[in-house]
Coordinates of N, CA and C in Angstrom, one line a residue:
L12 N 1.2 20.0 32.8 CA 2.1 18.8 33.0 C 1.8 17.9 31.8
V13 N 2.8 17.4 31.2 CA 2.6 16.4 30.1 C 3.3 15.1 30.5
I14 N 2.6 14.0 30.5 CA 3.2 12.7 30.8 C 3.2 11.8 29.6
S15 N 4.3 11.3 29.2 CA 4.3 10.3 28.1 C 4.6 8.9 28.7
L16 N 3.7 8.0 28.2 CA 3.9 6.6 28.7 C 3.3 5.7 27.6
G17 N 3.7 4.5 27.8 CA 3.1 3.4 26.9 C 2.2 2.6 27.7
I18 N 1.1 2.3 27.1 CA 0.1 1.4 27.7 C 0.2 0.0 27.0
T19 N 0.3 -1.0 27.8 CA 0.4 -2.3 27.3 C -0.7 -3.2 27.9
T20 N -1.4 -3.9 27.1 CA -2.4 -4.9 27.6 C -2.0 -6.2 27.0
A21 N -2.8 -7.2 27.3 CA -2.5 -8.5 26.7 C -2.8 -8.5 25.2
Y22 N -3.5 -7.5 24.7 CA -3.9 -7.5 23.3 C -3.3 -6.4 22.5
L23 N -2.9 -5.3 23.1 CA -2.3 -4.2 22.3 C -1.3 -3.4 23.2
S24 N -0.5 -2.6 22.5 CA 0.5 -1.7 23.1 C 0.5 -0.5 22.3
F25 N 0.5 0.7 22.9 CA 0.6 1.9 22.2 C 1.0 3.1 23.1
P26 N 1.9 3.9 22.6 CA 2.4 5.1 23.4 C 1.3 6.2 23.4
I27 N 1.2 6.9 24.5 CA 0.3 8.1 24.5 C 0.9 9.2 25.3
N28 N 0.4 10.4 25.1 CA 0.8 11.6 25.9 C -0.5 11.9 26.7
I29 N -0.3 12.1 28.0 CA -1.4 12.6 28.8 C -1.1 14.0 29.3
I30 N -2.1 14.9 29.0 CA -1.9 16.3 29.4 C -2.8 16.6 30.5
V31 N -2.2 17.0 31.6 CA -3.0 17.2 32.9 C -2.9 18.7 33.2
G32 N -4.1 19.3 33.6 CA -4.1 20.7 34.0 C -4.8 20.8 35.4
L33 N -4.3 21.6 36.2 CA -4.9 21.9 37.5 C -5.3 23.4 37.5
F34 N -6.5 23.8 37.7 CA -6.9 25.2 37.6 C -7.5 25.7 38.9
L35 N -7.1 26.9 39.2 CA -7.7 27.6 40.4 C -8.9 28.4 39.9
L36 N -10.0 28.1 40.5 CA -11.3 28.7 40.1 C -11.5 30.1 40.8
A37 N -12.1 31.0 40.1 CA -12.3 32.4 40.6 C -13.2 32.3 41.9
A38 N -14.1 31.4 41.9 CA -15.0 31.3 43.0 C -14.4 30.5 44.2
G39 N -13.1 30.2 44.0 CA -12.4 29.4 45.0 C -12.4 27.9 44.7
G40 N -11.5 27.2 45.1 CA -11.4 25.8 44.8 C -10.6 25.6 43.6
T41 N -10.5 24.3 43.2 CA -9.7 23.9 42.1 C -10.4 23.0 41.2
A42 N -10.0 22.9 40.0 CA -10.6 22.0 39.0 C -9.5 21.2 38.3
F43 N -9.7 20.1 37.9 CA -8.7 19.2 37.3 C -9.2 18.8 35.9
A44 N -8.4 18.8 34.9 CA -8.8 18.4 33.6 C -7.6 17.6 33.0
A45 N -7.9 16.6 32.3 CA -6.9 15.8 31.6 C -7.4 15.4 30.2
T46 N -6.5 15.3 29.3 CA -6.8 14.8 28.0 C -5.6 13.9 27.6
W47 N -5.8 13.1 26.6 CA -4.7 12.2 26.1 C -4.8 12.2 24.6
R48 N -3.7 11.8 24.0 CA -3.6 11.6 22.6 C -2.6 10.5 22.3
S49 N -2.9 9.7 21.3 CA -2.0 8.7 20.9 C -0.9 9.3 20.1
V50 N 0.3 8.8 20.3 CA 1.5 9.3 19.6 C 2.1 8.1 18.8
T51 N 1.2 7.1 18.5 CA 1.6 5.9 17.8 C 2.2 6.3 16.4
L52 N 1.4 7.1 15.7 CA 1.9 7.5 14.3 C 3.2 8.2 14.3
R53 N 3.3 9.1 15.3 CA 4.6 9.9 15.4 C 5.7 8.9 15.7
T54 N 5.5 8.0 16.7 CA 6.5 7.1 17.1 C 6.9 6.1 15.9
E55 N 5.9 5.6 15.2 CA 6.1 4.8 14.0 C 6.9 5.5 13.0
S56 N 6.6 6.8 12.8 CA 7.2 7.6 11.8 C 8.7 7.8 12.2
A57 N 9.0 8.0 13.5 CA 10.4 8.2 13.9 C 11.1 6.9 13.7
V58 N 10.5 5.8 14.0 CA 11.2 4.5 13.8 C 11.5 4.2 12.4
K59 N 10.5 4.5 11.5 CA 10.7 4.4 10.0 C 11.8 5.3 9.6
T60 N 11.9 6.5 10.1 CA 12.9 7.5 9.7 C 14.3 6.9 10.1
T61 N 14.4 6.4 11.3 CA 15.6 5.9 11.8 C 16.1 4.7 11.0
E62 N 15.1 3.8 10.7 CA 15.4 2.6 9.9 C 15.9 3.0 8.5
M63 N 15.2 4.0 7.9 CA 15.6 4.5 6.6 C 17.0 5.1 6.6
A64 N 17.3 5.8 7.6 CA 18.7 6.4 7.7 C 19.7 5.3 7.8
R65 N 19.4 4.2 8.5 CA 20.4 3.1 8.6 C 20.6 2.4 7.2
V66 N 19.5 2.3 6.5 CA 19.5 1.7 5.1 C 20.4 2.6 4.2
L67 N 20.1 3.9 4.2 CA 20.8 4.8 3.4 C 22.3 4.8 3.7
E68 N 22.6 4.6 5.0 CA 24.0 4.7 5.4 C 24.9 3.5 4.9
V69 N 24.2 2.4 4.6 CA 25.0 1.2 4.2 C 24.9 0.9 2.7
I70 N 24.2 1.8 2.0 CA 24.2 1.6 0.5 C 25.5 1.8 -0.1
D71 N 25.9 1.1 -1.1 CA 27.2 1.2 -1.7 C 27.4 2.5 -2.5
D72 N 26.3 3.0 -3.1 CA 26.4 4.3 -3.8 C 26.6 5.4 -2.8
A73 N 27.4 6.4 -3.2 CA 27.5 7.6 -2.4 C 26.2 8.4 -2.5
L74 N 25.7 8.9 -1.4 CA 24.4 9.6 -1.3 C 24.7 11.0 -0.7
V75 N 24.3 12.0 -1.3 CA 24.4 13.4 -0.8 C 23.1 14.1 -0.9
V76 N 22.5 14.5 0.2 CA 21.3 15.2 0.2 C 21.6 16.7 0.6
Y77 N 21.0 17.6 -0.2 CA 21.2 19.0 0.1 C 20.0 19.8 -0.2
D78 N 19.9 21.0 0.4 CA 18.7 21.8 0.2 C 18.9 22.8 -1.0
Q79 N 18.0 23.7 -1.2 CA 18.0 24.6 -2.4 C 19.2 25.6 -2.3
D80 N 19.7 25.7 -1.1 CA 20.9 26.6 -0.9 C 22.2 25.8 -0.9
F81 N 22.1 24.5 -1.3 CA 23.3 23.6 -1.4 C 23.9 23.3 0.0
K82 N 23.0 23.4 1.0 CA 23.5 23.1 2.4 C 23.3 21.6 2.5
I83 N 24.4 20.9 2.9 CA 24.4 19.4 3.0 C 23.5 19.0 4.2
R84 N 22.6 18.1 3.9 CA 21.6 17.6 4.9 C 21.9 16.1 5.3
F85 N 22.5 15.4 4.4 CA 22.9 14.0 4.6 C 24.0 13.6 3.7
F86 N 25.0 12.8 4.3 CA 26.2 12.4 3.6 C 26.5 11.0 4.1
N87 N 26.3 10.0 3.3 CA 26.5 8.6 3.9 C 27.9 8.2 3.8
A88 N 28.2 7.0 4.4 CA 29.5 6.4 4.5 C 30.2 6.3 3.2
A89 N 29.5 5.9 2.1 CA 30.0 5.7 0.8 C 30.5 7.1 0.2
A90 N 29.7 8.1 0.6 CA 30.1 9.5 0.1 C 31.4 9.9 0.9
E91 N 31.5 9.6 2.1 CA 32.7 9.9 2.9 C 33.9 9.2 2.2
K92 N 33.8 7.9 1.9 CA 34.9 7.2 1.2 C 35.2 7.8 -0.1
L93 N 34.2 8.0 -1.0 CA 34.5 8.6 -2.3 C 35.1 9.9 -2.3
F94 N 34.6 10.8 -1.4 CA 35.1 12.2 -1.4 C 36.2 12.5 -0.4
G95 N 36.5 11.5 0.4 CA 37.5 11.7 1.4 C 37.2 12.8 2.4
V96 N 36.0 13.0 2.8 CA 35.5 14.0 3.7 C 34.5 13.4 4.7
R97 N 34.7 13.6 6.0 CA 33.7 13.1 6.9 C 32.4 13.9 6.9
A98 N 31.3 13.2 7.1 CA 30.0 13.8 7.1 C 29.9 15.0 8.1
D99 N 30.5 14.8 9.3 CA 30.4 15.9 10.3 C 31.2 17.1 9.9
E100 N 32.0 17.1 8.9 CA 32.7 18.3 8.4 C 31.8 19.0 7.4
L101 N 30.8 18.4 6.9 CA 29.9 19.0 5.8 C 28.5 19.2 6.2
V102 N 27.9 18.3 6.9 CA 26.5 18.4 7.2 C 26.2 19.7 7.9
G103 N 25.2 20.5 7.3 CA 24.8 21.8 7.9 C 25.6 22.9 7.2
K104 N 26.5 22.6 6.3 CA 27.3 23.6 5.6 C 26.9 23.7 4.1
A105 N 26.9 24.8 3.6 CA 26.6 25.0 2.2 C 27.9 24.8 1.3
V106 N 27.7 24.1 0.2 CA 28.8 23.9 -0.8 C 28.6 24.9 -1.9
K107 N 29.7 25.6 -2.2 CA 29.7 26.6 -3.3 C 30.8 26.3 -4.3
P108 N 30.6 26.8 -5.5 CA 31.6 26.5 -6.6 C 33.0 26.8 -6.1
Q109 N 33.2 28.0 -5.4 CA 34.5 28.4 -5.0 C 35.1 27.5 -4.0
D110 N 34.4 26.6 -3.4 CA 34.9 25.6 -2.5 C 35.8 24.6 -3.1
A111 N 35.8 24.6 -4.5 CA 36.8 23.7 -5.2 C 38.2 24.0 -4.9
E112 N 38.5 25.2 -4.4 CA 39.8 25.6 -4.0 C 40.2 25.1 -2.7
I113 N 39.3 24.6 -1.9 CA 39.6 24.1 -0.5 C 40.2 22.6 -0.7
A114 N 41.3 22.4 -0.1 CA 41.9 21.1 -0.2 C 40.9 19.9 0.1
G115 N 40.8 19.0 -0.8 CA 40.0 17.8 -0.6 C 38.5 18.0 -0.9
R116 N 38.2 19.2 -1.4 CA 36.7 19.4 -1.8 C 36.4 19.5 -3.3
R117 N 37.5 19.5 -4.1 CA 37.3 19.7 -5.5 C 36.3 18.7 -6.1
L118 N 36.5 17.4 -5.8 CA 35.7 16.3 -6.4 C 34.3 16.5 -6.0
L119 N 34.0 16.8 -4.7 CA 32.6 17.0 -4.3 C 32.0 18.2 -5.0
V120 N 32.7 19.3 -5.1 CA 32.2 20.4 -5.8 C 31.9 20.1 -7.3
Q121 N 32.8 19.4 -7.9 CA 32.6 19.1 -9.4 C 31.4 18.1 -9.6
V122 N 31.1 17.3 -8.6 CA 29.9 16.4 -8.7 C 28.7 17.2 -8.4
M123 N 28.7 18.1 -7.5 CA 27.5 18.9 -7.2 C 27.2 19.9 -8.2
F124 N 28.3 20.4 -8.9 CA 28.2 21.4 -10.0 C 28.9 20.7 -11.2
P125 N 28.3 19.8 -11.9 CA 28.9 19.0 -12.9 C 29.6 19.8 -14.1
T126 N 29.1 21.0 -14.3 CA 29.7 21.8 -15.4 C 31.1 22.2 -15.0
L127 N 31.5 22.1 -13.8 CA 32.9 22.4 -13.4 C 33.8 21.2 -13.5
A128 N 33.3 20.0 -13.8 CA 34.1 18.8 -14.0 C 34.8 18.8 -15.3
P129 N 36.0 18.2 -15.4 CA 36.8 18.2 -16.6 C 36.0 17.6 -17.8
R130 N 35.2 16.6 -17.6 CA 34.4 16.0 -18.7 C 33.1 15.5 -18.1
M131 N 32.0 16.0 -18.7 CA 30.6 15.7 -18.3 C 29.8 15.4 -19.5
V132 N 29.0 14.3 -19.4 CA 28.1 14.0 -20.5 C 26.7 13.8 -19.9
A133 N 25.8 14.7 -20.3 CA 24.4 14.6 -19.8 C 23.7 13.4 -20.4
R134 N 23.0 12.6 -19.6 CA 22.3 11.4 -20.1 C 20.8 11.7 -20.1
S135 N 20.4 12.8 -19.6 CA 19.0 13.2 -19.6 C 18.8 14.6 -20.0
E136 N 17.6 15.0 -20.2 CA 17.2 16.4 -20.6 C 17.6 17.3 -19.4
S137 N 18.1 18.5 -19.6 CA 18.5 19.3 -18.5 C 17.4 19.8 -17.6
S138 N 16.2 19.8 -18.1 CA 15.0 20.2 -17.3 C 14.2 19.1 -16.7
A139 N 14.6 17.8 -17.1 CA 13.9 16.6 -16.6 C 14.5 16.1 -15.4
Y140 N 13.7 15.5 -14.5 CA 14.2 14.9 -13.3 C 13.7 13.4 -13.3
P141 N 14.5 12.5 -12.9 CA 15.9 12.7 -12.3 C 16.8 13.1 -13.5
Q142 N 17.8 13.9 -13.1 CA 18.9 14.2 -14.1 C 20.0 13.2 -13.9
E143 N 20.5 12.8 -15.0 CA 21.6 11.8 -15.0 C 22.8 12.3 -15.8
V144 N 24.0 12.3 -15.2 CA 25.2 12.7 -15.9 C 26.3 11.7 -15.6
D145 N 27.2 11.6 -16.6 CA 28.5 10.9 -16.4 C 29.6 11.9 -16.3
I146 N 30.4 11.7 -15.3 CA 31.5 12.6 -15.1 C 32.8 11.8 -15.1
S147 N 33.8 12.3 -15.8 CA 35.1 11.6 -15.9 C 36.2 12.5 -15.4
F148 N 37.2 11.8 -14.7 CA 38.4 12.5 -14.2 C 39.6 11.7 -14.6
E149 N 40.7 12.4 -14.9 CA 41.9 11.7 -15.3 C 42.8 11.3 -14.2
T150 N 43.0 12.3 -13.2 CA 44.0 12.1 -12.2 C 43.3 12.2 -10.8
P151 N 43.0 11.2 -10.2 CA 43.1 9.8 -10.6 C 42.0 9.4 -11.5
A152 N 42.2 8.3 -12.2 CA 41.1 7.9 -13.2 C 39.9 7.6 -12.4
L153 N 38.8 8.2 -12.7 CA 37.5 8.1 -12.0 C 36.4 8.3 -12.9
E154 N 35.4 7.4 -13.0 CA 34.2 7.4 -13.8 C 33.0 7.4 -12.9
L155 N 32.2 8.4 -12.8 CA 31.1 8.5 -12.0 C 29.8 8.7 -12.8
R156 N 28.7 8.1 -12.3 CA 27.4 8.4 -12.8 C 26.6 9.0 -11.7
V157 N 26.1 10.2 -11.9 CA 25.4 11.0 -10.9 C 23.9 11.1 -11.3
L158 N 23.1 10.6 -10.4 CA 21.6 10.8 -10.6 C 21.1 11.8 -9.6
T159 N 20.6 12.9 -10.1 CA 20.0 13.9 -9.2 C 18.5 13.9 -9.2
S160 N 17.9 13.7 -8.0 CA 16.5 13.6 -7.9 C 16.0 14.8 -7.0
K161 N 14.8 15.3 -7.3 CA 14.2 16.3 -6.5 C 13.6 15.6 -5.2
I162 N 13.7 16.4 -4.1 CA 13.0 15.9 -2.9 C 11.9 16.9 -2.7
L163 N 10.6 16.4 -2.7 CA 9.5 17.2 -2.6 C 8.8 17.1 -1.2
G164 N 8.4 18.2 -0.6 CA 7.7 18.2 0.6 C 6.2 18.2 0.5
G165 N 5.5 18.7 1.5 CA 4.1 18.8 1.4 C 3.6 19.7 0.3
A166 N 2.5 19.3 -0.3 CA 1.9 20.0 -1.5 C 2.9 20.1 -2.7
G167 N 3.9 19.2 -2.7 CA 4.8 19.2 -3.9 C 5.8 20.2 -3.9
A168 N 6.0 20.9 -2.8 CA 7.0 22.0 -2.7 C 8.5 21.4 -2.7
L169 N 9.3 22.0 -3.5 CA 10.7 21.5 -3.6 C 11.4 21.9 -2.3
I170 N 12.0 20.9 -1.6 CA 12.8 21.1 -0.4 C 14.3 20.8 -0.5
G171 N 14.6 20.1 -1.6 CA 16.0 19.8 -1.8 C 16.3 18.8 -2.9
F172 N 17.5 18.2 -2.9 CA 17.9 17.3 -3.9 C 18.7 16.1 -3.3
L173 N 18.6 15.0 -4.0 CA 19.4 13.8 -3.6 C 20.3 13.5 -4.8
N174 N 21.6 13.4 -4.5 CA 22.6 13.0 -5.5 C 22.9 11.5 -5.2
A175 N 22.7 10.6 -6.1 CA 23.2 9.2 -5.9 C 24.3 9.1 -6.9
I176 N 25.5 8.8 -6.3 CA 26.7 8.7 -7.2 C 27.3 7.3 -7.2
K177 N 27.3 6.8 -8.4 CA 27.8 5.4 -8.6 C 29.2 5.5 -9.2
N178 N 30.2 4.9 -8.5 CA 31.6 4.8 -9.0 C 31.6 3.7 -10.1
R179 N 31.8 4.1 -11.4 CA 31.8 3.1 -12.5 C 33.2 2.9 -13.0
T180 N 34.2 3.3 -12.3 CA 35.6 3.2 -12.8 C 35.9 1.8 -13.2
R181 N 35.7 0.8 -12.3 CA 36.1 -0.5 -12.5 C 35.3 -1.1 -13.7
E182 N 34.0 -0.8 -13.7 CA 33.1 -1.2 -14.8 C 33.7 -0.8 -16.2
I183 N 34.0 0.5 -16.2 CA 34.5 1.1 -17.5 C 35.8 0.5 -17.9
Q184 N 36.7 0.3 -16.9 CA 38.1 -0.3 -17.2 C 38.0 -1.7 -17.8
L185 N 36.9 -2.4 -17.4 CA 36.8 -3.8 -17.8 C 36.2 -3.9 -19.2
M186 N 35.7 -2.8 -19.7 CA 35.1 -2.8 -21.1 C 36.1 -2.8 -22.2

């Protein structure tokens, strides 16, 4: 039996899990054992993760997070607006170059695979991260700067990528 509760005193408050066991003894009778552990760090981590997701959701730049298989893991509201695709249509699905043929997906594919874009100018070394590229489209006129960063997990293992896409169209038109 696992019981999760929060303990609050006048001086502190913290959530804990209490694990309770009831054992039948071979000699007859029963024994009772209990242990507990603080889940404060896990709870704080979950709160920080939720807060971070809210922050990422309201950023003006389009953000697309994907794993090594190009499976979309996060797609914020600015990305939905830029690409004209709802997050729930993409999250959990892999994006492939041939998806450019699917109605409404061409722009997303060309941003994720910039060599497929009509015009691409690399602003960083191809092997260096973050990678920075400018992508230009004519119809409609669109100027994007894409910054691709690695997402590293434990022990520095690569777990995915973050594309931060800034729409620079108005900026470029004013020049």
